[in-house]
Coordinates of C-alpha atoms in Angstrom, one line a residue:
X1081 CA 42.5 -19.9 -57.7
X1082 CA 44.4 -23.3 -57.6
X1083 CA 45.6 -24.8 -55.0
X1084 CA 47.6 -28.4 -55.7
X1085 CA 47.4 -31.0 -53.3
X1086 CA 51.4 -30.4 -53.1
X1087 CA 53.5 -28.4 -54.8
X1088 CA 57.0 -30.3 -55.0
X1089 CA 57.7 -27.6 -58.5
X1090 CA 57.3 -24.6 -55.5
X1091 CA 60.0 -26.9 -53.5
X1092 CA 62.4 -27.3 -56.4
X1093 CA 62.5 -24.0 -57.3
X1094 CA 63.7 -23.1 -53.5
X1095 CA 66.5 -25.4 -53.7
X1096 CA 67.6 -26.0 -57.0
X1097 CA 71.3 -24.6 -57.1
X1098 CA 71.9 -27.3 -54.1
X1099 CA 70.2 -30.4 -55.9
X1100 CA 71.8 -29.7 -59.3
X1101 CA 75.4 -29.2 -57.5
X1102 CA 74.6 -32.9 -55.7
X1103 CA 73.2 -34.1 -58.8
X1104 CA 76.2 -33.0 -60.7
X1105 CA 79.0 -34.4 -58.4
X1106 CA 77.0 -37.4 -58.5
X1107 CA 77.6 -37.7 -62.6
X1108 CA 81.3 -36.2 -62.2
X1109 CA 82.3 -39.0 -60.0
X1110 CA 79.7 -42.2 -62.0
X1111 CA 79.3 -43.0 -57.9
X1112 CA 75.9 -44.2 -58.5
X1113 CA 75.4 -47.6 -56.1
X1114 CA 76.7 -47.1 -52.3
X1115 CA 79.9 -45.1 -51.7
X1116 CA 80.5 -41.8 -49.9
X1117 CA 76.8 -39.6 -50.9
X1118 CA 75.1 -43.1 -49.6
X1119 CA 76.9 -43.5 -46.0
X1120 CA 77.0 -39.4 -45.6
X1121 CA 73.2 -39.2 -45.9
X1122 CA 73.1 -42.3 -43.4
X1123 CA 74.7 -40.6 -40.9
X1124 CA 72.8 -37.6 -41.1
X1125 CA 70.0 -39.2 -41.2
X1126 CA 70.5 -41.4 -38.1
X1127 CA 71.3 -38.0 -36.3
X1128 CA 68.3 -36.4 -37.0
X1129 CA 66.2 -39.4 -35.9
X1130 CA 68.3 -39.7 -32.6
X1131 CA 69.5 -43.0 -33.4
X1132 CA 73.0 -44.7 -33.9
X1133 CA 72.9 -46.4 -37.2
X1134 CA 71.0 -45.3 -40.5
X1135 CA 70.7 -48.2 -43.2
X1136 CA 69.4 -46.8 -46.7
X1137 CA 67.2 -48.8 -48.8
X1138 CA 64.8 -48.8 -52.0
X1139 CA 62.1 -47.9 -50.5
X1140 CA 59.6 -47.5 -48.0
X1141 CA 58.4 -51.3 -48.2
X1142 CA 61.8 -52.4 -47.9
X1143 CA 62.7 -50.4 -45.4
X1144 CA 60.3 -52.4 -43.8
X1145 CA 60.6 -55.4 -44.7
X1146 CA 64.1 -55.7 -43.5
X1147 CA 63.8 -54.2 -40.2
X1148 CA 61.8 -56.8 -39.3
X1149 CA 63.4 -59.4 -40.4
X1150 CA 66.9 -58.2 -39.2
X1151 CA 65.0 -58.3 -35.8
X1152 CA 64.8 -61.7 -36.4
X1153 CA 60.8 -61.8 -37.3
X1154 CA 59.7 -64.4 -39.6
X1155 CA 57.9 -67.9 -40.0
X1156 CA 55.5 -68.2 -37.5
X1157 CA 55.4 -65.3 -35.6
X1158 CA 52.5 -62.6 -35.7
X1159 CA 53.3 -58.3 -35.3
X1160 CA 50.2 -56.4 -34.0
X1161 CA 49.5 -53.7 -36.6
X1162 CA 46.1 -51.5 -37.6
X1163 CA 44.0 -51.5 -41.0
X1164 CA 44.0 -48.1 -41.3
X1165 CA 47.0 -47.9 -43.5
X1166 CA 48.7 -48.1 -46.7
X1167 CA 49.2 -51.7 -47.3
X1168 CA 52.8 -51.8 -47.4
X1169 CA 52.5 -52.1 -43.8
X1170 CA 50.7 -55.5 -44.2
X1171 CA 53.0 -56.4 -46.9
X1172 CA 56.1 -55.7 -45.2
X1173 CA 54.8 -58.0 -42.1
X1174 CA 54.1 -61.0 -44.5
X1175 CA 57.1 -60.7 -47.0
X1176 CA 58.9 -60.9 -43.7
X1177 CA 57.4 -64.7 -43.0
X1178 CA 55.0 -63.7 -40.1
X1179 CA 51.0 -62.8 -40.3
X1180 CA 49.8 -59.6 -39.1
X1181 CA 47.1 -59.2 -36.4
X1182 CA 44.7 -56.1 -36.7
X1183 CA 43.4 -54.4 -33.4
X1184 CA 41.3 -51.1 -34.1
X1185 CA 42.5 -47.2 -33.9
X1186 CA 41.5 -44.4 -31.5
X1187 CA 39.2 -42.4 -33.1
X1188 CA 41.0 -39.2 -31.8
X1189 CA 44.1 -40.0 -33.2
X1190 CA 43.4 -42.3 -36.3
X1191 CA 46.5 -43.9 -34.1
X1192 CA 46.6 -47.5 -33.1
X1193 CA 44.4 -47.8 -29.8
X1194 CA 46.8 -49.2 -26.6
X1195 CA 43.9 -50.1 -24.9
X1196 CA 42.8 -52.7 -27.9
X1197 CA 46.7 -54.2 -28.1
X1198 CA 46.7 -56.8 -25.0
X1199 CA 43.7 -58.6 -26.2
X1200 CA 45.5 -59.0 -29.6
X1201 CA 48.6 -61.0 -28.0
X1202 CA 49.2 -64.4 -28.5
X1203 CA 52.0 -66.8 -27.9
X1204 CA 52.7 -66.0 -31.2
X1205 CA 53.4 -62.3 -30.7
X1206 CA 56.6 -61.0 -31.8
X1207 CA 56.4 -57.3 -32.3
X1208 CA 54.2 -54.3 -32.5
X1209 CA 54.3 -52.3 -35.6
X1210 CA 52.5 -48.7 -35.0
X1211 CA 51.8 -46.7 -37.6
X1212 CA 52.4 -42.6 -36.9
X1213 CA 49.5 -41.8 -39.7
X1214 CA 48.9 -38.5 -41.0
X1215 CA 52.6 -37.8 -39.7
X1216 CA 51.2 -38.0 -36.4
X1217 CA 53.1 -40.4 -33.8
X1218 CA 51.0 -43.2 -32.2
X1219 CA 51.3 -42.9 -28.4
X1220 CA 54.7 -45.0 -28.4
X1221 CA 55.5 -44.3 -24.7
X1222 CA 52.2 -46.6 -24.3
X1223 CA 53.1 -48.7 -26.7
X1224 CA 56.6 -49.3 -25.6
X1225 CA 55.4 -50.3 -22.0
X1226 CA 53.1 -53.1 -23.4
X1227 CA 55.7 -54.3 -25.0
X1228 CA 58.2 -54.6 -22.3
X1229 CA 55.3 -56.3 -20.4
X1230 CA 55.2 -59.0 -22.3
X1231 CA 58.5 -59.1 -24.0
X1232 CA 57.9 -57.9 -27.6
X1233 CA 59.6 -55.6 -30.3
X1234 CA 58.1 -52.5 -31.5
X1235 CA 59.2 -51.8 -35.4
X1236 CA 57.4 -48.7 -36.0
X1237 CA 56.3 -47.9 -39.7
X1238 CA 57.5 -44.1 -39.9
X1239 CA 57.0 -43.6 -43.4
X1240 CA 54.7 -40.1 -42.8
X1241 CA 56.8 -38.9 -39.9
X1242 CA 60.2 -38.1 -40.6
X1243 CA 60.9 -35.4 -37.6
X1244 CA 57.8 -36.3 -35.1
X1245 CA 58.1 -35.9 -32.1
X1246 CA 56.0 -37.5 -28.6
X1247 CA 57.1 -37.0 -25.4
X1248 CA 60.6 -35.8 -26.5
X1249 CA 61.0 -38.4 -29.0
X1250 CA 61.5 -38.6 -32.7
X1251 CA 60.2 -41.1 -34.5
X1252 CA 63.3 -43.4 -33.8
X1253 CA 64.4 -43.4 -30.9
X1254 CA 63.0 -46.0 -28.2
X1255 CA 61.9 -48.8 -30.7
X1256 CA 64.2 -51.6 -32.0
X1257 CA 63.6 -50.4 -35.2
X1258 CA 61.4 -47.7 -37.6
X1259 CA 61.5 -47.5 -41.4
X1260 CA 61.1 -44.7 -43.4
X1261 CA 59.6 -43.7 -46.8
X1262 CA 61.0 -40.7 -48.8
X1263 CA 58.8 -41.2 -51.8
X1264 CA 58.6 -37.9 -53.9
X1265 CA 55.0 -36.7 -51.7
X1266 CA 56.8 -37.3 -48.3
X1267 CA 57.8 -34.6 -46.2
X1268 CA 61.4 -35.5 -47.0
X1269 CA 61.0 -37.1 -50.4
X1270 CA 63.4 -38.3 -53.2
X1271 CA 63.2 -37.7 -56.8
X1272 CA 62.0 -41.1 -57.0
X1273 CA 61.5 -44.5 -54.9
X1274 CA 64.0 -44.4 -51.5
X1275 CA 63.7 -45.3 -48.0
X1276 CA 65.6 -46.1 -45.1
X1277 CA 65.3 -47.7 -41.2
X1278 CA 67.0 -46.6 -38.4
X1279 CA 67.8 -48.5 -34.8
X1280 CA 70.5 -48.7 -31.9
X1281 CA 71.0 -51.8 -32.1
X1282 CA 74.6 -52.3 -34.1
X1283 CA 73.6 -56.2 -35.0
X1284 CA 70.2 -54.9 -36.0
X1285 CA 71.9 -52.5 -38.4
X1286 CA 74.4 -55.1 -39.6
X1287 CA 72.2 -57.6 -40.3
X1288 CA 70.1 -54.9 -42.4
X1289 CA 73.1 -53.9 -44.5
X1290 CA 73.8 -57.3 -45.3
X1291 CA 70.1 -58.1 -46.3
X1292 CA 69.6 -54.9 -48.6
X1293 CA 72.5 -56.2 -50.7
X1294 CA 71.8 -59.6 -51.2
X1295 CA 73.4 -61.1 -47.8
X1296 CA 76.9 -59.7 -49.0
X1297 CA 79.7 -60.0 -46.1
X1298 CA 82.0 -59.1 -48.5
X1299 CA 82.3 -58.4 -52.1
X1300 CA 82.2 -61.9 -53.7
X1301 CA 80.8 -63.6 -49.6
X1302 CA 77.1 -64.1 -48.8
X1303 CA 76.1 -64.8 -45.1
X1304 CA 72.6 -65.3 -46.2
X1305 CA 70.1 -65.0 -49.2
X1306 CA 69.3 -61.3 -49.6
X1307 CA 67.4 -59.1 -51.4
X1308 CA 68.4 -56.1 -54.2
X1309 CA 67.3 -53.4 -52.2
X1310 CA 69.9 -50.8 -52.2
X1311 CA 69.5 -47.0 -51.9
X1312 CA 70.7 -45.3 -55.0
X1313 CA 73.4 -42.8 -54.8
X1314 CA 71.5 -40.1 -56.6
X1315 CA 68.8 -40.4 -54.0
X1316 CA 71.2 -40.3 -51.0
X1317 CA 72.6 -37.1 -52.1
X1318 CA 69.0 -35.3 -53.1
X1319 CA 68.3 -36.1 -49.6
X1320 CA 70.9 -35.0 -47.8
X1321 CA 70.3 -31.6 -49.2
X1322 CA 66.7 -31.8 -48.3
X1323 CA 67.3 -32.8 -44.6
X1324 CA 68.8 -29.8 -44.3
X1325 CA 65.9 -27.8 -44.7
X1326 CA 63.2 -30.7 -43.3
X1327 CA 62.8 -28.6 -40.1
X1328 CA 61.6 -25.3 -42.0
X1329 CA 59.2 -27.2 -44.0
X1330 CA 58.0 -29.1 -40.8
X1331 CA 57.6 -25.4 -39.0
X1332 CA 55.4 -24.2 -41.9
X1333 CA 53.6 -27.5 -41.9
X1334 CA 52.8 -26.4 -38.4
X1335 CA 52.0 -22.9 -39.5
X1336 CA 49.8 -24.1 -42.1
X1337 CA 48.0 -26.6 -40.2
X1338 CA 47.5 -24.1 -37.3
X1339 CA 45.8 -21.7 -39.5
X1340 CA 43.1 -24.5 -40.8
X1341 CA 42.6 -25.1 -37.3
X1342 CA 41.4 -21.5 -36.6
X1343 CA 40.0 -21.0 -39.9
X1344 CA 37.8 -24.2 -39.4
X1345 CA 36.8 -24.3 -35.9
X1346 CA 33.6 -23.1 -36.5
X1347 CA 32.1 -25.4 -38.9
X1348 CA 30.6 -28.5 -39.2
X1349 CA 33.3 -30.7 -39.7
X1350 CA 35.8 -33.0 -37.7
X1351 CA 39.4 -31.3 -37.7
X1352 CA 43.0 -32.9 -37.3
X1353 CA 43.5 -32.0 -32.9
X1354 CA 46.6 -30.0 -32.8
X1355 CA 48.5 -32.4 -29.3
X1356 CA 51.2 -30.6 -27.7
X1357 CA 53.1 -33.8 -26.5
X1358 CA 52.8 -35.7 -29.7
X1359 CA 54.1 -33.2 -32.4
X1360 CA 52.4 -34.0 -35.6
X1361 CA 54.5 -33.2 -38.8
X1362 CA 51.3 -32.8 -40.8
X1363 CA 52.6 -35.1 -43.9
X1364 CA 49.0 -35.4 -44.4
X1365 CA 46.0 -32.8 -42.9
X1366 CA 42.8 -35.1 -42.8
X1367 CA 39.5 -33.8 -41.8
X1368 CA 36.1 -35.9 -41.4
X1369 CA 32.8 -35.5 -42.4
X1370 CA 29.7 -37.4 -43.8
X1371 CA 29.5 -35.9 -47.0
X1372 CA 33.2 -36.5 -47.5
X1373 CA 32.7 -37.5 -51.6
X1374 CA 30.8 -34.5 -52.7
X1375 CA 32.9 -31.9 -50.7
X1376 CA 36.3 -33.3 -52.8
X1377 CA 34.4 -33.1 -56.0
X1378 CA 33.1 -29.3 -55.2
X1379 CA 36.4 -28.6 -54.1
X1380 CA 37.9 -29.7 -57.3
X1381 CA 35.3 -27.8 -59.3
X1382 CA 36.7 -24.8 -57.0
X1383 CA 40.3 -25.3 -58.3
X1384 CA 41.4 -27.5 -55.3
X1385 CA 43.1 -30.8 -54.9
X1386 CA 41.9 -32.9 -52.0
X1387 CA 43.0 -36.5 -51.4
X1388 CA 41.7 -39.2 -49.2
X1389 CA 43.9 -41.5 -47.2
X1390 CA 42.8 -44.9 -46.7
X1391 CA 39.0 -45.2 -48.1
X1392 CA 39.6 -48.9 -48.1
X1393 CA 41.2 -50.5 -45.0
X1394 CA 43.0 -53.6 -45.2
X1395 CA 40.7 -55.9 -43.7
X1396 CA 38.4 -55.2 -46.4
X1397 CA 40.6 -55.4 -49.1
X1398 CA 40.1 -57.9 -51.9
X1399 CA 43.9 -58.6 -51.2
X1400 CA 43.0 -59.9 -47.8
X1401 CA 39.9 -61.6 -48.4
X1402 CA 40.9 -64.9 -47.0
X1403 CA 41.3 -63.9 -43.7
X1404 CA 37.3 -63.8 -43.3
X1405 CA 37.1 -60.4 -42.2
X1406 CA 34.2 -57.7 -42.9
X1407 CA 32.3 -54.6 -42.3
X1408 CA 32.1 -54.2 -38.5
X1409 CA 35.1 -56.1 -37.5
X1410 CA 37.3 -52.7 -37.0
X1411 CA 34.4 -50.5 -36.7
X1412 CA 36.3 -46.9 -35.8
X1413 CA 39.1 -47.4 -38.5
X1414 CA 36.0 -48.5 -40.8
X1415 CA 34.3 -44.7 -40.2
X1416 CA 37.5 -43.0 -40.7
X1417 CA 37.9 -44.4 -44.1
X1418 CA 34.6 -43.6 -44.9
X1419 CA 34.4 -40.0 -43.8
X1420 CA 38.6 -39.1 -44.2
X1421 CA 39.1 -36.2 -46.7
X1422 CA 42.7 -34.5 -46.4
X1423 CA 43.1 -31.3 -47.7
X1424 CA 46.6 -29.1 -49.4
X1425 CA 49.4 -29.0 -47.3
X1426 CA 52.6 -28.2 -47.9
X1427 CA 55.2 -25.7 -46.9
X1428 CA 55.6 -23.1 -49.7
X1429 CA 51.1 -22.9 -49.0
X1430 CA 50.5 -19.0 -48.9
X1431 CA 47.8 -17.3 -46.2
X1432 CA 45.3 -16.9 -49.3
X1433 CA 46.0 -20.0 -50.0
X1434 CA 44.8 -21.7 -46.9
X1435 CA 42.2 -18.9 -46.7
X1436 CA 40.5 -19.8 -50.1
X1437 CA 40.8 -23.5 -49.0
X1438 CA 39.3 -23.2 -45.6
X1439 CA 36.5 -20.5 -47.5
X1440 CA 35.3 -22.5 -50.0
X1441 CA 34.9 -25.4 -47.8
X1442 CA 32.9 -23.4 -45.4
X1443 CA 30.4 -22.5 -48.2
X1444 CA 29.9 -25.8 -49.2
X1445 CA 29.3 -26.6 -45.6
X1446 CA 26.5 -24.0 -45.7

C-alpha cells in the first residue's frame, strides 16, 4: 500500500465542481488583482478567525511581515520568538527592521515555553510572536498576560493553525495581530502562494492594506513606501470555497490523529498529546524517537511518506551564523529537531490507511 504524505489530488476530486465554477467566473469577469472574490474571502475569513478585519496578502511571509510592521514594529525593536520554526518567522521579524530574540520551547508542546519569556525581555522588547506549530496553539492566554505585564504586542505566526482553538479562542482573536499561510500543504491551502493576517484593530488593518499595495491611499496617492504583496483574485476565490469545508477536514484531522493515538500508545515512541483546552488542528502529526532517520527511510521502503519538521532550528542555521549561537544554547528545541518525524495526515486518510501506518511502524519498532 501507499500512503502520501498528503493527498491534495483526494481533496480536489471532492470539490471540484465548486473550484472550477470559482475558477471560471474568475476568467468570465478578467477580475484577477483585488475586487469583489478578494474582499468576499476577507470577510469570511475574518469571521471564521473571530476577528473584525481580514487583509489578504502573497503569502505566508508577508502576511507576516506586514503585521508587524503595521503594528508599528521596526528599527530597533526586538519580538521574542522560538527556533523551532520555519524561518519565515525569523525573516518576517528582520524584513520588518527589528531583531528577533530566541527563548526555548516546552518539550510537551514543541510550543514556546512562558516560563522562559520574561528573562528574554529587554527595553527593547516590542512584541511576542508565538508560533502554534504542528497546528497546535501555544498557550496564548499565558502568553497574553506577559505581555500585558510589561506592555508588549503579541503577533502570532498562525501559518499551521487556521481554526485552532485554546481556551475558546481561535487563532485570532486576543492578539493585535496573526498571519496566516495558505500554501497548497496547509490545512486551508491555495492552488499556489497566498496568505493573509487578521486583527481588531481598524488602523492595524488600514495600515496593512495600504502596505500590501505599495502604500496606495488611493489609486495614483502613496502614504508610504510599500511593498507588491497583494492576494490574487484566483486564490481568494479557491479559498473561499475551501473555507467552507475547513471544519470537516479539521474534524477528520481529529479523527485521524485520534486513531494514531490509540493505535500507538503502546510502543516505543513519543506521540503528539491530544489537550482538550488547546485544540490542535493537526496541520502536521509529529512523533519522536531516537532512531528518527532510519524509521522514515523504512517507512518509505514500506510505501509511506514521512516528513520531518524542523531538523535544523534557526539558531543553527548557516543563515544565522553571526549571531554566535550553537549546539546547547536551545537545548529542548535542539532534541526535537533531532528526534521529530511527522507522519500522513490528512482528511480523505482511510482506517487501513492509518492502520498500515501505525502497523508498519510498530514492526520496525520491534
Amino acid at each position: 500500500m501507499n500512503v502520501p504524505f498528503v493527498d491534495l489530488k483526494a481533496q480536489y476530486s471532492t470539490i471540484r465542481d465548486e473550484i472550477h465554477d470559482a475558477m471560471e467566473n474568475i476568467l468570465e469577469n478578467t477580475a484577477f488583482i483585488g475586487g469583489k472574490p478578494v474582499a468576499d474571502f476577507e470577510k469570511a475569513f475574518a469571521a471564521y478567525c473571530g476577528t473584525s478585519f481580514c487583509v489578504g496578502t502573497s503569502s505566508g511571509t508577508s502576511a507576516l511581515h506586514v503585521a508587524l510592521s503595521a503594528c508599528g514594529v521596526g528599527e530597533g525593536d526586538e519580538v521574542i520568538t522560538v527556533p523551532n520554526t520555519f524561518i519565515a518567522t525569523a525573516e518576517a521579524i528582520e524584513h520588518s527592521g527589528a531583531a528577533f530574540r530566541f527563548v526555548d520551547v516546552d518539550e510537551a508542546t514543541s510550543n514556546i515555553d512562558p516560563a522562559l519569556i520574561e528573562e528574554a525581555i529587554t527595553p527593547k522588547t516590542k512584541a511576542i510572536m508565538p508560533v502554534h506549530l504542528y497546528g497546535r496553539p501555544a498557550p496564548i492566554d499565558e502568553i497574553l498576560g506577559i505581555a500585558e505585564k510589561h506592555g508588549l504586542m503579541v503577533i502570532a505566526d498562525s501559518a499551521q493553525a487556521h481554526g485552532a482553538v485554546c481556551n475558546g479562542k481561535k487563532m485570532g482573536e486576543g492578539v493585535r495581530a496573526a498571519g496566516f499561510s495558505f500554501y497548497p500543504g496547509k490545512n486551508l491551502g491555495a492552488y499556489g502562494d497566498a496568505g493573509a493576517l487578521v486583527t481588531n484593530d481598524e488602523k492595524v488593518a488600514e495600515k496593512a492594506r495600504s502596505l500590501i499595495d505599495h502604500g496606495r491611499k488611493d489609486k495614483f496617492a502613496h502614504s508610504s513606501s510599500g511593498f507588491n504583496y497583494r492576494l490574487d483574485a484566483m486564490q481568494a476565490a479557491i479559498l473561499d470555497v475551501k473555507l467552507r469545508h475547513l471544519d470537516e477536514w479539521i474534524e477528520n484531522r481529529r479523527r485521524v490523529a485520534a486513531r494514531y493515538r490509540e493505535l500507538l500508545a503502546p510502543l516505543d515512541i513519543e506521540v503528539a498529546r491530544h489537550d482538550a483546552d488547546c485544540e490542535s488542528v493537526y496541520h502536521i502529526f509529529p512523533v519522536w524517537h531516537d532512531d528518527r532517520d532510519r524509521l522514515r527511510e523504512r517507512l518509505g521502503e514500506r510505501g509511506i511518506a514521512c516528513g520531518i519538521h524542523y531538523p535544523i532550528p534557526l539558531h543553527l542555521q548557516e543563515a544565522y551564523a553571526r549571531l554566535g549561537l550553537g549546539e546547547g544554547d536551545f537545548p529542548v528545541a535542539e532534541r526535537l529537531a533531532r528526534r521529530e518525524l511527522s507522519l500522513p495526515v490528512y482528511p480523505e486518510m482511510t482506517d487501513e490507511q492509518i492502520e498500515y501506518v501505525a502497523g508498519a511502524l510498530a514492526e520496525e519498532l520491534a
